XYZ file of C-alpha atoms in Angstrom:
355
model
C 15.745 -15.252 18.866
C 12.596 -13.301 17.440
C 14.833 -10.482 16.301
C 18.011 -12.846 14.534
C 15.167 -14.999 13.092
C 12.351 -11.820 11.941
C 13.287 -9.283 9.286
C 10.734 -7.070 11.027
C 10.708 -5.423 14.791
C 8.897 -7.158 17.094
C 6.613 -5.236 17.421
C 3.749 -7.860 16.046
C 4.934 -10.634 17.894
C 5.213 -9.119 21.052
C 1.679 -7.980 21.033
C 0.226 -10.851 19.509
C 2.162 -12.878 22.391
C 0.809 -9.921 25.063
C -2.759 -10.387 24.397
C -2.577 -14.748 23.969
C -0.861 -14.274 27.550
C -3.948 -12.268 29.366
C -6.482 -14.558 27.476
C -4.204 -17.965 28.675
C -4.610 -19.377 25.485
C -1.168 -19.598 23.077
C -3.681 -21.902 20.190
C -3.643 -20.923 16.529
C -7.343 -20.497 16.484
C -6.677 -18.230 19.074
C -4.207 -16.324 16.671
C -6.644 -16.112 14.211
C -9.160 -14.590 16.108
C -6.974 -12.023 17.492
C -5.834 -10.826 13.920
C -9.832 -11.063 13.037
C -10.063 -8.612 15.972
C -8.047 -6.262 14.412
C -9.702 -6.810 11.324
C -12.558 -5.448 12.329
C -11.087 -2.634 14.223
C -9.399 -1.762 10.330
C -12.805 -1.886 8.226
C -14.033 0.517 11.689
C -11.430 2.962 11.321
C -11.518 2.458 7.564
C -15.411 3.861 7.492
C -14.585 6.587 9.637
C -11.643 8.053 7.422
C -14.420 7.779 4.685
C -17.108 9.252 6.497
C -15.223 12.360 7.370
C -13.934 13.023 3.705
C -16.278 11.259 1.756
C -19.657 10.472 3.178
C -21.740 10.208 0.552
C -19.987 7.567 -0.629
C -18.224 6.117 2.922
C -20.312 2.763 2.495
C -19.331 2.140 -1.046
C -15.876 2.804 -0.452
C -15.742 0.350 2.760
C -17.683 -2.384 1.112
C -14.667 -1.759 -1.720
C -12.166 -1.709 1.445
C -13.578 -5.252 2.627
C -13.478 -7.516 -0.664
C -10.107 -5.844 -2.146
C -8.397 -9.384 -3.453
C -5.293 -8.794 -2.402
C -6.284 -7.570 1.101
C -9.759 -10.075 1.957
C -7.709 -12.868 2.917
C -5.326 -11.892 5.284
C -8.189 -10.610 7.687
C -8.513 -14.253 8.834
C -4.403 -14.984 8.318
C -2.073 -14.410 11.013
C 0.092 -12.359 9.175
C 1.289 -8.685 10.565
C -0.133 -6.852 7.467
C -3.705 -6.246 8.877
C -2.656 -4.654 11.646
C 0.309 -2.770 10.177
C -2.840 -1.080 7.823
C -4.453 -0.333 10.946
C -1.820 1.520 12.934
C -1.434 3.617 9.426
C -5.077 3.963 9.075
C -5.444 5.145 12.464
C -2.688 8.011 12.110
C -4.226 9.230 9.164
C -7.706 9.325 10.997
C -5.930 11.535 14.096
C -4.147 13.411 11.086
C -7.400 14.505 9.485
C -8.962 15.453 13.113
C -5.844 17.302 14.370
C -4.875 14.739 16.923
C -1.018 15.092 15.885
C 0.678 13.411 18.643
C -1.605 10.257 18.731
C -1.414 10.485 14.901
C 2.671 10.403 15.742
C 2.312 7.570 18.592
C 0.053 5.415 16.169
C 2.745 6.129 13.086
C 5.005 4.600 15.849
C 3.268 1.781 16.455
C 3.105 0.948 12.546
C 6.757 1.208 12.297
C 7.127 -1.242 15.109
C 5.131 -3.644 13.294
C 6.660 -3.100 9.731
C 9.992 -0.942 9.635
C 8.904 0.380 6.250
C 6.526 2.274 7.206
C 8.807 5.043 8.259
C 7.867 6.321 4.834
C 4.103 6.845 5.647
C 5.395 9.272 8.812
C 7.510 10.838 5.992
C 3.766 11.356 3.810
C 1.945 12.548 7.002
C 4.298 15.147 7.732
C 4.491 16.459 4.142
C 0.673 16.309 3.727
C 0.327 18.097 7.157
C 2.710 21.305 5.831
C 0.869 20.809 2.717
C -2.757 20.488 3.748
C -3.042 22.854 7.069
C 0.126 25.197 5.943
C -0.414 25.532 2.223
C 3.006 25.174 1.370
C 3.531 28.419 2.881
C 6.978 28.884 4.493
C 7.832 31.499 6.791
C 9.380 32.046 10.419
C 5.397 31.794 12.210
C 4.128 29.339 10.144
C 7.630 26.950 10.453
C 6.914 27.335 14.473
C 3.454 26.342 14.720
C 4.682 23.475 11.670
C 7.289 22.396 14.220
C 4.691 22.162 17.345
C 2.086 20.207 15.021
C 5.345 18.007 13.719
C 7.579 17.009 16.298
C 6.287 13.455 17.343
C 6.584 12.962 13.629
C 10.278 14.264 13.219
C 11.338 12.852 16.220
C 10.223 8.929 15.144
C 12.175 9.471 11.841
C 15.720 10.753 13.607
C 14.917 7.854 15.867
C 14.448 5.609 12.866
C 17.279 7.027 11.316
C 19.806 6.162 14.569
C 18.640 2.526 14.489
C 19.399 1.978 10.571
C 22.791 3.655 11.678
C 23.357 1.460 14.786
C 21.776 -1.787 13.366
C 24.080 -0.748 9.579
C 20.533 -1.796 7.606
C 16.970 -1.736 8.011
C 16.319 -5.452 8.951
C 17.286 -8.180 11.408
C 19.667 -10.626 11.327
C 22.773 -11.850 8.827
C 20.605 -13.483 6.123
C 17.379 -10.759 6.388
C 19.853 -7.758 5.865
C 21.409 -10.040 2.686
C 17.588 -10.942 1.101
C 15.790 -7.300 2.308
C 18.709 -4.940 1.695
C 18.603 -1.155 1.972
C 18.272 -0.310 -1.574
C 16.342 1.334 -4.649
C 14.168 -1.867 -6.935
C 11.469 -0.570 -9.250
C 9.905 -4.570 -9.415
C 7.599 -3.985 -7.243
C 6.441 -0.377 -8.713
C 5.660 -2.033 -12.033
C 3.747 -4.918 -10.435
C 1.516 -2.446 -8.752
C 0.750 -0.947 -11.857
C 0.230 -4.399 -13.477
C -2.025 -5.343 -10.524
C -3.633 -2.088 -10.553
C -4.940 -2.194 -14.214
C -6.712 -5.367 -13.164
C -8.368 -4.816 -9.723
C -10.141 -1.364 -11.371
C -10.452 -2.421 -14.380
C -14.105 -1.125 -14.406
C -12.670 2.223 -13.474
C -9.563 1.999 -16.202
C -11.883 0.728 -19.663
C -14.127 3.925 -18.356
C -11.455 6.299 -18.340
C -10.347 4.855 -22.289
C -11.860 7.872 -24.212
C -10.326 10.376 -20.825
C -7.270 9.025 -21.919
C -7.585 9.330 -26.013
C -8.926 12.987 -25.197
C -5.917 13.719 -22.976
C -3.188 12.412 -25.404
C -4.825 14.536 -28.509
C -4.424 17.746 -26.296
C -1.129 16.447 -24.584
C 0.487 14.618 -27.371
C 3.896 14.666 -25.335
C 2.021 12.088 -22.996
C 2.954 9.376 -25.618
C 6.733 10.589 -25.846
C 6.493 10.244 -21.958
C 5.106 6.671 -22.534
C 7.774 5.790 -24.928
C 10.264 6.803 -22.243
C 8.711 4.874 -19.640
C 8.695 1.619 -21.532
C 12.551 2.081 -22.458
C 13.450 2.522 -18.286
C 10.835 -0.772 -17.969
C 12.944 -2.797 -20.439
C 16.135 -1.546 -18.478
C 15.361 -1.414 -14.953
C 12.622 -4.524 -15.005
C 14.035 -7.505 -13.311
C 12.496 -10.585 -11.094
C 15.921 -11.577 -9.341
C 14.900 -11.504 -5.567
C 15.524 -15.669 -4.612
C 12.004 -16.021 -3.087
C 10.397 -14.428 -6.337
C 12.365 -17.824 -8.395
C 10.660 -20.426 -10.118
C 11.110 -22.671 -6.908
C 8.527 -20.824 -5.260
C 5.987 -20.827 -8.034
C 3.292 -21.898 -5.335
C 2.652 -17.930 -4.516
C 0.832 -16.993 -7.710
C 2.476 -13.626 -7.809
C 5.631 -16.124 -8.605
C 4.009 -17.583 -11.718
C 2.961 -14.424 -13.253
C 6.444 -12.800 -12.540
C 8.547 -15.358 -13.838
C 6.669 -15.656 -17.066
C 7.128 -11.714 -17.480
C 10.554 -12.666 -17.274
C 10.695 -15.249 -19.596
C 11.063 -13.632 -22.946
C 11.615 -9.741 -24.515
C 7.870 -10.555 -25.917
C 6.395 -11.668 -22.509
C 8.066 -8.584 -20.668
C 6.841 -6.064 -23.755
C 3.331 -8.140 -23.031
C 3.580 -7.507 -19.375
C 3.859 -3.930 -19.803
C 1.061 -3.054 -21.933
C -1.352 -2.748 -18.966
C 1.352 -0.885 -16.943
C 1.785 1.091 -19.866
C -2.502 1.722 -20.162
C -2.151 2.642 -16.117
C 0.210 5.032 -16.914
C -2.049 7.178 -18.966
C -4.664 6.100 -16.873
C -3.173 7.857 -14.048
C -3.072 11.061 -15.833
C -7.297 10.756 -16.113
C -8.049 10.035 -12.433
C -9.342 12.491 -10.099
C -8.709 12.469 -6.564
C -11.186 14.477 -4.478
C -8.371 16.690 -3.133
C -4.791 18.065 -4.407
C -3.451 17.029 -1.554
C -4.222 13.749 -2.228
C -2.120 13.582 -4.880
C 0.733 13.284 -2.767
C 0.194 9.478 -2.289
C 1.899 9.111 -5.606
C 5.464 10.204 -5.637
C 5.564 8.508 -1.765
C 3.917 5.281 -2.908
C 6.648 5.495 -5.582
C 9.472 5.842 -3.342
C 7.258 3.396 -0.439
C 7.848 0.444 -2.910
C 10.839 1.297 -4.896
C 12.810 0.467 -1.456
C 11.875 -3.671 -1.088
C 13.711 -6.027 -3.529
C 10.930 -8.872 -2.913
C 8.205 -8.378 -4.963
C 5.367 -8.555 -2.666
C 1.890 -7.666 -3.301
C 1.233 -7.610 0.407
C 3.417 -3.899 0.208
C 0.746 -2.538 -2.070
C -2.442 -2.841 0.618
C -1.572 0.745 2.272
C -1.361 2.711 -0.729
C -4.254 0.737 -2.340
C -6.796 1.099 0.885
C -5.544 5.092 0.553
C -6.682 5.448 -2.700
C -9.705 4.422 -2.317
C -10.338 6.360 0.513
C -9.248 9.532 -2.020
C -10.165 9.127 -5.211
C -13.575 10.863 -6.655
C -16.381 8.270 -6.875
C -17.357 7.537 -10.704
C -20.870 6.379 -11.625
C -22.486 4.225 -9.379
C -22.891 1.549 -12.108
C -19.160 2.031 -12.198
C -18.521 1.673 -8.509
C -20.690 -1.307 -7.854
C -19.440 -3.227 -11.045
C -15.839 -3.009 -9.370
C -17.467 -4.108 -6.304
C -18.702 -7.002 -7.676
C -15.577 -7.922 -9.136
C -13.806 -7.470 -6.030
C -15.889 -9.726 -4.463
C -15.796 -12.387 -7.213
C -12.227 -12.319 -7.353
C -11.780 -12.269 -3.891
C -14.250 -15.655 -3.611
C -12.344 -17.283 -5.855
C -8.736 -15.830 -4.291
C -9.935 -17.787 -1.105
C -11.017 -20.333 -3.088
C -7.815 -21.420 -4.065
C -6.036 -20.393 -0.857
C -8.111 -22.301 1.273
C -7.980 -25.511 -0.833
C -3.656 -25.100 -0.755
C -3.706 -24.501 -4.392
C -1.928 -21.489 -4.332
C -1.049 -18.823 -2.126
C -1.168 -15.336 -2.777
């Protein structure tokens, strides 16, 4: 019933129902607190990704981690997306410390909970060829690539037999009708959108990077130009759950007016269109890093529902990578994280809107 009834695997469930078993307690409250658990077990695992690759700045970056709007809330929801983070979080910790097959086992786990993030094992196996192996391809290196690889190889040809066997990526009739197999670029321009405004600190800074980098790369603008032409084309809000009808998310609201005229969708775009040059300004502390990207590009460009909840992976990675600023920088977007996500709960809590 779980599986005809659940888009998703399981694998959440049956945990969730594991744990309420050995504790005796099936109550809501109970739930909660379980997902809290794993909250805290995230902003842990969180700090320790930051302290190995950035520890000068690990407590800035977690305090960032904590009170991103999008994310605060659902450490106190019962919703699978906290602890989806964490089993992704964790294989990029055992990544980083050369603990493949746990890294493998908890990429495993992750996919259990959220099917989609098949793509992350697909990242941690290019940034492990890239990162340890240098890009380097030869008969030794491929060998010792293989040895490192194979828990991560072997998920994705398991992965791949399921979508075969189960002909789609979800569960049941109506989830493989609404959550199709299939490329969307929705949600890739309301990450963008969304982006602009949770670093906005970060983005107005980076203003005269930008002018500086279109004088010396005036092609940049071309590249813009292009950009907004594909927007206009490709740009649609047609998923049923994104409709008018379910204007209580507040994601709805701002989609559908996007939507609602040529002017409101040219409006829409102009600070997709400013995180677009943007992008071409921020540092990231290694090359390597630069990889999250092209597969947080393909990551969203594969759900038809636009969903900010998809955006809290590649969102908790970049903060974990990218090169600190000023500190008057980093602590203004702090405080704004936290005031938005006060008010965020605010609204939540009082069944004004949901995110």
């Amino acid at each position: 019933k779980i599986i005809l009834r659940d888009a998703k695997l399981p694998g959440y469930v049956f945990l969730m129902g594991m744990i309420s078993v050995i504790l005796q307690n099936h109550s809501i409250p109970t739930m909660r607190l379980i997902n809290t658990f794993f909250s805290f077990l995230c902003l842990w695992v969180f700090y320790l990704i930051a302290k190995k690759i950035d520890s000068e700045n690990a407590k800035v970056k977690l305090w960032q981690f904590l009170f991103l709007p999008i994310l605060f809330i659902f450490f106190f929801l019962i919703y699978t997306d906290v602890l989806s983070l964490l089993t992704i979080l964790s294989a990029y910790y055992f990544l980083i410390n050369g603990r493949y097959q746990l890294s493998g086992l908890s990429g495993i786990i992750g996919v259990l909970i959220r099917q989609n993030n098949i793509l992350w094992i697909g990242f941690f196996l290019v940034y492990l060829f890239a990162d340890k192996y240098q890009w380097q391809i030869n008969k030794k290196i491929l060998i010792k690539y293989l040895k490192d690889a194979w828990i991560f190889l072997l998920s994705i040809i398991i992965f791949l037999i399921f979508i075969f066997v189960n002909q789609g990526g979800a569960f049941g009739i109506s989830n493989k009708l609404s959550q199709p197999i299939s490329i969307h670029f929705g949600n890739l321009y309301f990450f963008l959108f969304l982006f602009f405004f949770l670093f906005l600190p970060m983005h107005l800074n980076n203003f005269s990077k930008i002018l500086l980098k279109i004088k010396t790369s005036p092609v940049l603008l071309l590249l813009l130009f292009f950009f907004f032409i594909f927007y206009l084309i490709t740009y649609q809000v047609d998923h049923l759950w994104n409709g008018p009808e379910f204007n209580f998310f507040l994601r709805n609201r701002v989609l559908n007016f996007s939507v609602s005229g040529i002017q409101e969708k040219a409006l829409f775009f102009l600070p997709i269109g400013y995180v677009f040059l943007s992008l071409f300004v921020i540092q990231l502390r290694k090359n390597v890093y630069y990889l999250l990207y092209p597969f947080t590009i393909i990551f969203l460009s594969f759900s038809w529902l636009i969903e900010q909840r998809y955006y809290l992976i590649p969102l908790s990675l970049f903060i974990l990578f990218k090169k600190q600023l000023t500190p008057k920088i980093e602590y203004l977007n702090l405080l704004f994280f936290i005031v938005c996500s006060i008010l965020l709960f605010f609204g939540v809590t009082n069944s004004l809107f949901f995110l």
